[in-house]
DNA sequence: AGCCTTTCGCTACAGGTCGTAGCGTAACTC
DNA sequence: GAGTTACGCTACGACCTGTAGCGAAAGGCT
């Protein structure tokens, strides 16, 4: 989860687990207080009651530390079966939006993604600990909708995968763009429009008034 | 466009226009070579053949400089009438994706958006010089589709505005997420699926195979 | 022409951050 | 106890930020 140099050796003094959690907690607190750009390794070390060198023994740089600190928040995401595709979509979107509204994730997520465009290991770390965790929700939602008969069953497996990827990018991208770029609230009304668009297309959402 | 302290006084030595363009060009070059995080004001000044103090006289910090440097690239976006809603969507999405594939924008866009979550003036600058420029394309596209009869005409004006906002967030968000988060190519096949989803909904895209 | 105003390039600087090295000590295994 | 690894601490060079002060350049105005 954390260190890249964890050469799980059975000898020597073991790494403090408490230090791990304290550092990640301190990182989130620093994100809230200072934001991404003004967060420094020294500050996090001070908050966590840990030497700065200890941070560098576990994380190579600020980016990887912040990814791990934020990633655990995505564990909360769940997809209870609410009985219909639209209800499932709206619920998970609201959950995701609530996560994005938190000041820790708000300032950190885009920053690390920006860094990942020039840092392949960081991109992989984000994918494994954040993106894939969200993507599972799409797979589950589609499977349920097919079982209910709301969506046609699978044909070509490659088509299915491409469609899942598309839906994921559309939903996650729309929420992120709404929350961080447009900087408008992701409320029930907006989510209702989004799910109407996804299920019925542009024609459906345009006549949503009546 | 650039300086916040441009007290357009008619007296004194005028600011060099060439310096402006040289600085913005140097900024884009530095973004390509170094990426967002390693770009420094001193480096840009050196590339532009300009003193570092000249940069600070025109832009308060790195964020605002990069926004202006990248914003001009979004002037290229156009929306020729291709005869159908789907064709219009696919064309503008491919254009937008090509812009995001460029290394300058790839590394800079997400970074400045991340900064803007804690910097209201920067957010406004981004909105005015980048976001609104894209949004106009959505308005034009919808108007044309209505004239063609592909979409129902307007009823409640507030509903119309909310729908435009939604469509914009969905399209722009999906492309950004695909290109930067999923890090997968935005090619003709993906765009075709996206436009099918937008026009016909989830059911339509699932049966796109035949 | 001469004066005034503003920008320019240059140098220097204080303040802060990064990431590492070296040290003595603490904790755990065999 | 011996060996091994993590820890806290201090110090450090390298780098970037953003500002200040200087003399010179480039315009407008009378």
Short mmCIF file of C-alpha atoms (C1' of nucleotides) in Angstrom, two decimals:
data_model
loop_
_atom_site.label_atom_id
_atom_site.label_comp_id
_atom_site.label_asym_id
_atom_site.label_seq_id
_atom_site.Cartn_x
_atom_site.Cartn_y
_atom_site.Cartn_z
CA UNK A 1 0.00 0.00 0.00
CA UNK A 2 2.59 2.55 0.96
CA UNK A 3 6.29 2.18 0.50
CA UNK A 4 7.93 1.15 -2.69
CA UNK A 5 11.02 -0.01 -0.81
CA UNK A 6 9.15 -2.34 1.51
CA UNK A 7 11.47 -5.28 1.18
CA UNK A 8 9.32 -7.33 3.55
CA UNK A 9 12.27 -8.59 5.50
CA UNK A 10 11.53 -10.48 8.68
CA UNK A 11 14.51 -9.05 10.52
CA UNK A 12 15.20 -5.62 11.98
CA UNK A 13 12.90 -3.08 13.53
CA UNK A 14 9.51 -3.15 11.83
CA UNK A 15 7.92 -0.04 10.44
CA UNK A 16 5.45 1.65 12.71
CA UNK A 17 1.90 1.06 11.50
CA UNK A 18 0.68 3.91 13.66
CA UNK A 19 3.10 6.20 11.87
CA UNK A 20 1.56 5.17 8.57
CA UNK A 21 -1.95 6.06 9.58
CA UNK A 22 -0.81 9.21 11.38
CA UNK A 23 0.99 10.41 8.27
CA UNK A 24 -1.95 9.77 5.97
CA UNK A 25 -4.30 11.47 8.40
CA UNK A 26 -1.94 14.42 8.71
CA UNK A 27 -1.76 14.62 4.93
CA UNK A 28 -5.54 14.90 4.64
CA UNK A 29 -5.60 17.53 7.38
CA UNK A 30 -2.90 19.51 5.61
CA UNK A 31 -4.85 19.28 2.36
CA UNK A 32 -7.87 20.77 4.09
CA UNK A 33 -5.89 23.58 5.70
CA UNK A 34 -3.37 24.41 3.01
CA UNK A 35 -4.54 22.86 -0.24
CA UNK A 36 -2.39 20.93 -2.65
CA UNK A 37 0.09 23.55 -3.73
CA UNK A 38 1.02 24.84 -0.28
CA UNK A 39 1.24 21.42 1.32
CA UNK A 40 4.84 20.57 2.19
CA UNK A 41 6.46 17.39 3.36
CA UNK A 42 7.88 19.14 6.40
CA UNK A 43 4.46 20.36 7.45
CA UNK A 44 2.94 16.89 7.15
CA UNK A 45 5.78 15.41 9.16
CA UNK A 46 5.22 17.97 11.89
CA UNK A 47 1.49 17.29 12.07
CA UNK A 48 2.06 13.56 12.22
CA UNK A 49 4.68 13.87 14.95
CA UNK A 50 7.19 12.17 12.71
CA UNK A 51 10.59 13.07 11.28
CA UNK A 52 10.66 14.28 7.71
CA UNK A 53 13.09 11.53 6.81
CA UNK A 54 10.50 8.96 7.81
CA UNK A 55 8.17 10.28 5.14
CA UNK A 56 10.82 9.95 2.48
CA UNK A 57 11.57 6.40 3.57
CA UNK A 58 8.00 5.43 2.63
CA UNK A 59 6.94 7.72 -0.19
CA UNK A 60 9.19 8.97 -2.95
CA UNK A 61 7.45 12.33 -3.22
CA UNK A 62 4.40 14.41 -2.46
CA UNK A 63 2.36 12.95 -5.30
CA UNK A 64 2.46 9.35 -4.15
CA UNK A 65 1.82 10.33 -0.56
CA UNK A 66 -1.28 12.30 -1.46
CA UNK A 67 -2.63 9.55 -3.69
CA UNK A 68 -2.47 7.10 -0.81
CA UNK A 69 -3.93 9.63 1.62
CA UNK A 70 -6.94 10.25 -0.62
CA UNK A 71 -7.39 6.73 -1.90
CA UNK A 72 -8.76 5.36 1.36
CA UNK A 73 -11.69 7.76 1.11
CA UNK A 74 -12.85 5.91 -1.98
CA UNK A 75 -13.43 2.79 0.06
CA UNK A 76 -16.72 4.32 1.16
CA UNK A 77 -18.23 4.00 -2.31
CA UNK A 78 -20.92 1.34 -2.45
CA UNK A 79 -23.66 0.34 -4.82
CA UNK A 80 -26.77 -0.93 -3.03
CA UNK A 81 -29.43 -2.43 -5.29
CA UNK A 82 -32.18 0.17 -5.42
CA UNK A 83 -34.35 -1.69 -7.90
CA UNK A 84 -33.83 0.29 -11.08
CA UNK A 85 -30.98 1.43 -13.27
CA UNK A 86 -31.85 5.06 -12.82
CA UNK A 87 -32.00 4.80 -9.04
CA UNK A 88 -28.66 3.00 -8.97
CA UNK A 89 -27.03 5.63 -11.15
CA UNK A 90 -28.39 8.53 -9.14
CA UNK A 91 -27.29 7.02 -5.87
CA UNK A 92 -23.73 6.32 -6.90
CA UNK A 93 -23.38 9.71 -8.57
CA UNK A 94 -24.49 11.48 -5.42
CA UNK A 95 -22.01 9.42 -3.42
CA UNK A 96 -19.21 10.24 -5.78
CA UNK A 97 -20.13 13.90 -5.78
CA UNK A 98 -20.13 14.03 -1.99
CA UNK A 99 -16.62 12.67 -2.09
CA UNK A 100 -15.54 15.33 -4.56
CA UNK A 101 -17.05 18.08 -2.45
CA UNK A 102 -14.74 17.30 0.43
CA UNK A 103 -11.88 19.80 0.55
CA UNK A 104 -9.25 17.06 0.72
CA UNK A 105 -10.24 15.42 -2.53
CA UNK A 106 -11.31 18.61 -4.22
CA UNK A 107 -7.83 20.08 -4.20
CA UNK A 108 -5.87 16.85 -4.52
CA UNK A 109 -7.53 14.72 -7.19
CA UNK A 110 -7.02 16.95 -10.19
CA UNK A 111 -3.52 17.82 -9.07
CA UNK A 112 -2.30 14.26 -8.95
CA UNK A 113 -3.99 13.43 -12.23
CA UNK A 114 -2.21 16.41 -13.78
CA UNK A 115 1.09 15.13 -12.47
CA UNK A 116 0.33 11.64 -13.73
CA UNK A 117 0.38 12.84 -17.33
CA UNK A 118 4.19 12.91 -17.06
CA UNK A 119 4.68 10.15 -14.48
CA UNK A 120 3.70 6.65 -15.54
CA UNK A 121 4.22 4.98 -12.14
CA UNK A 122 2.03 7.60 -10.51
CA UNK A 123 -0.64 7.04 -13.17
CA UNK A 124 -0.60 3.34 -12.43
CA UNK A 125 -0.85 4.02 -8.71
CA UNK A 126 -3.89 6.23 -9.24
CA UNK A 127 -5.51 3.68 -11.50
CA UNK A 128 -5.02 0.83 -9.10
CA UNK A 129 -6.05 2.59 -5.89
CA UNK A 130 -8.72 5.04 -7.08
CA UNK A 131 -9.95 4.62 -10.63
CA UNK A 132 -10.45 0.87 -10.68
CA UNK A 133 -12.28 1.09 -7.40
CA UNK A 134 -14.89 3.34 -9.01
CA UNK A 135 -15.03 1.34 -12.18
CA UNK A 136 -16.25 -1.76 -10.42
CA UNK A 137 -19.45 0.11 -9.61
CA UNK A 138 -20.16 0.54 -13.31
CA UNK A 139 -19.70 -3.15 -13.97
CA UNK A 140 -22.02 -4.09 -11.12
CA UNK A 141 -24.64 -1.59 -12.20
CA UNK A 142 -24.70 -2.83 -15.77
CA UNK A 143 -24.95 -6.46 -14.72
CA UNK A 144 -27.91 -5.72 -12.51
CA UNK A 145 -29.66 -3.71 -15.21
CA UNK A 146 -29.25 -6.61 -17.61
CA UNK A 147 -30.70 -9.05 -15.09
CA UNK A 148 -33.69 -6.75 -14.68
CA UNK A 149 -34.10 -6.57 -18.44
CA UNK A 150 -33.44 -2.85 -18.56
CA UNK A 151 -30.52 -3.35 -20.91
CA UNK A 152 -30.02 -5.95 -23.65
CA UNK A 153 -27.73 -8.87 -22.82
CA UNK A 154 -24.16 -9.20 -23.91
CA UNK A 155 -23.12 -10.04 -27.39
CA UNK A 156 -19.59 -9.28 -28.41
CA UNK A 157 -17.37 -9.26 -25.29
CA UNK A 158 -15.10 -6.54 -26.65
CA UNK A 159 -18.14 -4.36 -27.31
CA UNK A 160 -19.24 -4.88 -23.75
CA UNK A 161 -15.91 -3.80 -22.37
CA UNK A 162 -15.76 -0.74 -24.57
CA UNK A 163 -19.26 0.21 -23.47
CA UNK A 164 -18.36 -0.14 -19.82
CA UNK A 165 -15.34 2.07 -20.34
CA UNK A 166 -17.47 4.62 -22.09
CA UNK A 167 -20.12 4.73 -19.39
CA UNK A 168 -17.50 5.06 -16.73
CA UNK A 169 -15.79 7.97 -18.44
CA UNK A 170 -19.10 9.68 -19.09
CA UNK A 171 -20.42 9.43 -15.56
CA UNK A 172 -17.22 10.09 -13.67
CA UNK A 173 -16.13 12.75 -16.12
CA UNK A 174 -19.43 14.56 -15.97
CA UNK A 175 -19.46 14.67 -12.18
CA UNK A 176 -15.85 15.80 -11.96
CA UNK A 177 -16.39 18.46 -14.60
CA UNK A 178 -19.54 19.73 -12.94
CA UNK A 179 -17.98 19.87 -9.49
CA UNK A 180 -14.48 21.13 -10.27
CA UNK A 181 -14.54 22.91 -13.62
CA UNK A 182 -18.01 24.39 -13.72
CA UNK A 183 -17.89 24.63 -9.91
CA UNK A 184 -21.63 24.10 -9.63
CA UNK A 185 -23.35 21.87 -7.08
CA UNK A 186 -24.14 18.27 -7.93
CA UNK A 187 -27.63 18.21 -6.43
CA UNK A 188 -30.60 15.94 -6.87
CA UNK A 189 -31.99 17.92 -9.76
CA UNK A 190 -28.79 17.78 -11.75
CA UNK A 191 -28.35 14.09 -11.05
CA UNK A 192 -31.91 13.42 -12.20
CA UNK A 193 -31.18 15.14 -15.48
CA UNK A 194 -27.95 13.19 -15.89
CA UNK A 195 -29.58 9.84 -15.36
CA UNK A 196 -32.40 10.79 -17.72
CA UNK A 197 -29.82 11.65 -20.34
CA UNK A 198 -27.97 8.40 -19.84
CA UNK A 199 -31.04 6.20 -19.97
CA UNK A 200 -33.04 7.98 -22.65
CA UNK A 201 -30.68 10.26 -24.55
CA UNK A 202 -30.89 13.92 -25.43
CA UNK A 203 -34.50 13.78 -26.52
CA UNK A 204 -35.57 12.43 -23.16
CA UNK A 205 -33.80 15.02 -21.07
CA UNK A 206 -35.10 17.91 -23.15
CA UNK A 207 -38.71 16.97 -22.39
CA UNK A 208 -38.02 16.30 -18.75
CA UNK A 209 -39.98 19.38 -17.68
CA UNK A 210 -43.41 17.73 -17.94
CA UNK B 1 -5.85 39.71 -21.51
CA UNK B 2 -2.68 39.59 -19.58
CA UNK B 3 -1.68 41.97 -16.84
CA UNK B 4 -3.81 42.76 -13.87
CA UNK B 5 -1.95 46.01 -13.27
CA UNK B 6 -2.43 47.32 -16.76
CA UNK B 7 -3.40 50.86 -15.79
CA UNK B 8 -3.83 51.78 -19.44
CA UNK B 9 -2.02 55.05 -19.08
CA UNK B 10 -1.17 56.88 -22.27
CA UNK B 11 2.11 58.15 -20.91
CA UNK B 12 5.41 56.41 -20.30
CA UNK B 13 7.10 53.60 -22.15
CA UNK B 14 4.53 51.16 -23.53
CA UNK B 15 4.75 47.49 -22.78
CA UNK B 16 6.34 45.41 -25.46
CA UNK B 17 3.74 43.40 -27.34
CA UNK B 18 6.45 41.15 -28.72
CA UNK B 19 7.49 40.33 -25.18
CA UNK B 20 3.92 39.22 -24.44
CA UNK B 21 3.79 36.78 -27.31
CA UNK B 22 7.35 35.62 -26.71
CA UNK B 23 6.56 34.88 -23.06
CA UNK B 24 3.40 32.93 -23.85
CA UNK B 25 5.19 30.98 -26.55
CA UNK B 26 8.07 30.25 -24.20
CA UNK B 27 5.59 29.10 -21.58
CA UNK B 28 4.06 26.57 -23.95
CA UNK B 29 7.51 25.36 -24.96
CA UNK B 30 8.49 24.96 -21.33
CA UNK B 31 5.28 23.02 -20.68
CA UNK B 32 6.20 20.62 -23.46
CA UNK B 33 9.77 20.16 -22.25
CA UNK B 34 9.34 20.23 -18.50
CA UNK B 35 5.66 19.76 -17.73
CA UNK B 36 3.65 21.77 -15.25
CA UNK B 37 5.41 20.96 -12.01
CA UNK B 38 8.97 21.57 -13.18
CA UNK B 39 8.19 24.72 -15.07
CA UNK B 40 9.71 27.76 -13.37
CA UNK B 41 9.32 31.45 -13.95
CA UNK B 42 13.06 31.87 -14.36
CA UNK B 43 13.17 29.23 -17.07
CA UNK B 44 10.35 30.84 -19.02
CA UNK B 45 12.02 34.22 -18.77
CA UNK B 46 15.24 32.76 -20.13
CA UNK B 47 13.48 31.11 -23.07
CA UNK B 48 11.62 34.29 -23.91
CA UNK B 49 14.78 36.41 -23.73
CA UNK B 50 13.20 38.53 -21.04
CA UNK B 51 14.04 39.44 -17.47
CA UNK B 52 12.25 37.55 -14.75
CA UNK B 53 10.97 40.80 -13.30
CA UNK B 54 9.14 41.48 -16.55
CA UNK B 55 7.11 38.32 -16.07
CA UNK B 56 6.06 39.33 -12.59
CA UNK B 57 5.05 42.78 -13.83
CA UNK B 58 2.41 41.13 -16.03
CA UNK B 59 1.36 37.95 -14.27
CA UNK B 60 1.05 37.51 -10.55
CA UNK B 61 2.15 33.87 -10.56
CA UNK B 62 2.68 30.74 -12.57
CA UNK B 63 -1.01 29.78 -12.60
CA UNK B 64 -2.26 32.87 -14.37
CA UNK B 65 0.59 32.83 -16.83
CA UNK B 66 -0.11 29.24 -17.83
CA UNK B 67 -3.83 29.86 -18.19
CA UNK B 68 -3.17 32.65 -20.65
CA UNK B 69 -0.55 30.60 -22.47
CA UNK B 70 -2.94 27.70 -22.98
CA UNK B 71 -6.10 29.71 -23.53
CA UNK B 72 -5.13 30.89 -27.00
CA UNK B 73 -5.05 27.28 -28.19
CA UNK B 74 -8.79 27.07 -27.58
CA UNK B 75 -9.40 29.68 -30.24
CA UNK B 76 -9.01 26.92 -32.80
CA UNK B 77 -12.25 25.24 -31.74
CA UNK B 78 -14.97 25.61 -34.35
CA UNK B 79 -18.34 24.05 -35.07
CA UNK B 80 -19.04 23.73 -38.78
CA UNK B 81 -22.57 22.62 -39.66
CA UNK B 82 -22.22 19.00 -40.74
CA UNK B 83 -25.92 18.40 -41.24
CA UNK B 84 -26.80 16.28 -38.23
CA UNK B 85 -26.56 16.44 -34.47
CA UNK B 86 -24.43 13.32 -34.29
CA UNK B 87 -21.99 14.56 -36.89
CA UNK B 88 -21.67 17.90 -35.12
CA UNK B 89 -21.03 16.22 -31.80
CA UNK B 90 -18.45 13.84 -33.18
CA UNK B 91 -16.59 16.60 -34.95
CA UNK B 92 -16.34 18.91 -31.98
CA UNK B 93 -15.37 16.07 -29.66
CA UNK B 94 -12.55 15.02 -31.94
CA UNK B 95 -11.36 18.61 -32.08
CA UNK B 96 -11.44 18.95 -28.33
CA UNK B 97 -9.65 15.65 -27.90
CA UNK B 98 -6.90 16.68 -30.29
CA UNK B 99 -6.38 19.75 -28.14
CA UNK B 100 -6.14 17.64 -25.00
CA UNK B 101 -3.64 15.31 -26.61
CA UNK B 102 -1.14 18.11 -27.05
CA UNK B 103 1.52 17.95 -24.35
CA UNK B 104 1.09 21.59 -23.41
CA UNK B 105 -2.56 21.32 -22.53
CA UNK B 106 -2.32 17.77 -21.25
CA UNK B 107 -0.07 18.73 -18.36
CA UNK B 108 -1.42 22.22 -17.75
CA UNK B 109 -5.21 22.05 -17.84
CA UNK B 110 -5.81 19.76 -14.90
CA UNK B 111 -3.13 21.50 -12.89
CA UNK B 112 -4.65 24.95 -13.15
CA UNK B 113 -8.12 23.59 -12.50
CA UNK B 114 -6.79 21.95 -9.36
CA UNK B 115 -5.29 25.24 -8.25
CA UNK B 116 -8.53 27.04 -9.00
CA UNK B 117 -10.36 25.10 -6.32
CA UNK B 118 -8.63 27.35 -3.78
CA UNK B 119 -8.22 30.49 -5.89
CA UNK B 120 -11.42 32.24 -6.95
CA UNK B 121 -9.76 34.80 -9.26
CA UNK B 122 -7.96 32.03 -11.07
CA UNK B 123 -11.20 30.10 -11.43
CA UNK B 124 -12.85 33.13 -12.97
CA UNK B 125 -9.92 33.58 -15.34
CA UNK B 126 -10.20 29.97 -16.48
CA UNK B 127 -13.93 30.26 -16.91
CA UNK B 128 -13.70 33.42 -18.98
CA UNK B 129 -10.81 32.43 -21.22
CA UNK B 130 -11.26 28.67 -21.62
CA UNK B 131 -14.52 27.20 -20.35
CA UNK B 132 -16.95 29.71 -21.79
CA UNK B 133 -15.21 29.44 -25.12
CA UNK B 134 -16.06 25.74 -25.25
CA UNK B 135 -19.54 26.21 -23.92
CA UNK B 136 -20.60 28.36 -26.83
CA UNK B 137 -20.19 25.31 -29.05
CA UNK B 138 -22.83 23.46 -27.06
CA UNK B 139 -25.29 26.30 -27.42
CA UNK B 140 -24.75 26.50 -31.16
CA UNK B 141 -25.06 22.75 -31.57
CA UNK B 142 -28.33 22.59 -29.69
CA UNK B 143 -29.82 25.49 -31.63
CA UNK B 144 -29.00 23.83 -34.92
CA UNK B 145 -30.42 20.51 -33.82
CA UNK B 146 -33.66 22.22 -32.86
CA UNK B 147 -33.87 23.94 -36.21
CA UNK B 148 -33.40 20.57 -37.90
CA UNK B 149 -36.13 19.09 -35.72
CA UNK B 150 -33.76 16.63 -34.09
CA UNK B 151 -34.58 18.03 -30.66
CA UNK B 152 -37.85 19.47 -29.31
CA UNK B 153 -38.05 23.25 -29.12
CA UNK B 154 -37.61 25.28 -25.99
CA UNK B 155 -40.16 25.52 -23.27
CA UNK B 156 -39.04 26.72 -19.89
CA UNK B 157 -35.95 28.91 -20.33
CA UNK B 158 -34.41 27.80 -17.03
CA UNK B 159 -34.81 24.18 -18.10
CA UNK B 160 -33.05 24.97 -21.32
CA UNK B 161 -30.11 26.54 -19.53
CA UNK B 162 -29.82 23.65 -17.11
CA UNK B 163 -29.86 21.21 -20.00
CA UNK B 164 -27.14 23.10 -21.81
CA UNK B 165 -25.01 23.07 -18.68
CA UNK B 166 -25.59 19.35 -18.31
CA UNK B 167 -24.67 18.52 -21.87
CA UNK B 168 -21.55 20.61 -21.65
CA UNK B 169 -20.38 18.91 -18.46
CA UNK B 170 -21.14 15.48 -19.88
CA UNK B 171 -19.32 15.95 -23.16
CA UNK B 172 -16.33 17.90 -21.91
CA UNK B 173 -16.07 15.81 -18.78
CA UNK B 174 -16.21 12.53 -20.66
CA UNK B 175 -13.48 13.56 -23.09
CA UNK B 176 -11.23 14.90 -20.33
CA UNK B 177 -11.75 11.80 -18.24
CA UNK B 178 -11.07 9.49 -21.14
CA UNK B 179 -7.92 11.34 -22.21
CA UNK B 180 -6.36 12.20 -18.87
CA UNK B 181 -7.71 9.83 -16.23
CA UNK B 182 -8.27 6.64 -18.18
CA UNK B 183 -5.39 7.68 -20.47
CA UNK B 184 -6.99 5.97 -23.45
CA UNK B 185 -7.17 7.38 -26.96
CA UNK B 186 -10.21 9.37 -28.05
CA UNK B 187 -10.55 7.81 -31.49
CA UNK B 188 -13.36 7.65 -33.98
CA UNK B 189 -14.80 4.47 -32.51
CA UNK B 190 -15.04 5.89 -29.02
CA UNK B 191 -16.53 9.11 -30.28
CA UNK B 192 -19.14 7.19 -32.24
CA UNK B 193 -20.17 5.35 -29.09
CA UNK B 194 -20.31 8.59 -27.14
CA UNK B 195 -22.56 10.33 -29.64
CA UNK B 196 -24.78 7.24 -29.83
CA UNK B 197 -25.11 7.33 -26.05
CA UNK B 198 -25.93 11.03 -26.04
CA UNK B 199 -28.52 10.83 -28.78
CA UNK B 200 -30.16 7.53 -27.94
CA UNK B 201 -29.24 6.62 -24.38
CA UNK B 202 -27.79 3.49 -22.87
CA UNK B 203 -30.06 1.13 -24.78
CA UNK B 204 -28.92 2.55 -28.10
CA UNK B 205 -25.21 2.24 -27.41
CA UNK B 206 -25.51 -1.32 -26.15
CA UNK B 207 -26.95 -2.49 -29.46
CA UNK B 208 -24.49 -0.48 -31.51
CA UNK B 209 -22.75 -3.63 -32.71
CA UNK B 210 -25.26 -4.42 -35.46
"C1'" DA C 1 14.59 69.95 -27.68
"C1'" DG C 2 13.57 68.95 -22.85
"C1'" DC C 3 10.73 66.92 -19.14
"C1'" DC C 4 7.93 63.33 -17.28
"C1'" DT C 5 6.38 58.75 -16.90
"C1'" DT C 6 6.63 53.97 -17.35
"C1'" DT C 7 8.97 49.79 -18.75
"C1'" DC C 8 13.11 47.35 -19.40
"C1'" DG C 9 17.26 44.31 -18.09
"C1'" DC C 10 20.20 43.35 -14.52
"C1'" DT C 11 21.80 42.08 -9.94
"C1'" DA C 12 21.09 40.90 -5.41
"C1'" DC C 13 18.54 39.16 -1.79
"C1'" DA C 14 15.66 36.93 2.10
"C1'" DG C 15 12.60 33.19 2.71
"C1'" DG C 16 11.12 28.79 1.93
"C1'" DT C 17 11.16 23.90 0.13
"C1'" DC C 18 13.36 19.68 -1.51
"C1'" DG C 19 15.68 15.56 -0.87
"C1'" DT C 20 19.84 13.53 1.16
"C1'" DA C 21 23.60 12.31 4.43
"C1'" DG C 22 25.25 11.20 8.81
"C1'" DC C 23 24.72 10.12 13.48
"C1'" DG C 24 23.25 7.77 17.70
"C1'" DT C 25 19.36 5.28 19.46
"C1'" DA C 26 15.26 2.14 19.52
"C1'" DA C 27 12.91 -2.18 18.27
"C1'" DC C 28 12.62 -6.70 16.64
"C1'" DT C 29 14.57 -11.61 14.98
"C1'" DC C 30 17.43 -15.53 15.48
"C1'" DG D 1 23.81 -11.10 22.76
"C1'" DA D 2 24.53 -10.26 17.60
"C1'" DG D 3 22.69 -8.63 13.55
"C1'" DT D 4 19.48 -5.83 11.07
"C1'" DT D 5 16.40 -2.33 10.16
"C1'" DA D 6 13.61 1.84 11.44
"C1'" DC D 7 13.56 6.02 13.93
"C1'" DG D 8 14.40 11.08 15.33
"C1'" DC D 9 17.40 14.69 14.83
"C1'" DT D 10 20.49 17.98 12.68
"C1'" DA D 11 22.69 19.88 8.99
"C1'" DC D 12 23.29 20.84 4.35
"C1'" DG D 13 23.48 22.19 -0.86
"C1'" DA D 14 20.57 23.09 -4.49
"C1'" DC D 15 16.77 25.22 -6.20
"C1'" DC D 16 12.64 28.37 -6.73
"C1'" DT D 17 9.92 32.32 -5.27
"C1'" DG D 18 8.86 37.05 -5.30
"C1'" DT D 19 10.72 41.65 -4.32
"C1'" DA D 20 13.86 45.72 -4.23
"C1'" DG D 21 16.96 48.91 -6.23
"C1'" DC D 22 19.53 50.64 -9.96
"C1'" DG D 23 20.57 52.92 -14.52
"C1'" DA D 24 19.01 52.93 -19.21
"C1'" DA D 25 15.48 52.88 -22.89
"C1'" DA D 26 11.10 54.36 -25.08
"C1'" DG D 27 7.32 56.61 -25.46
"C1'" DG D 28 3.89 61.21 -24.64
"C1'" DC D 29 3.48 66.18 -23.84
"C1'" DT D 30 4.64 71.16 -24.21
#
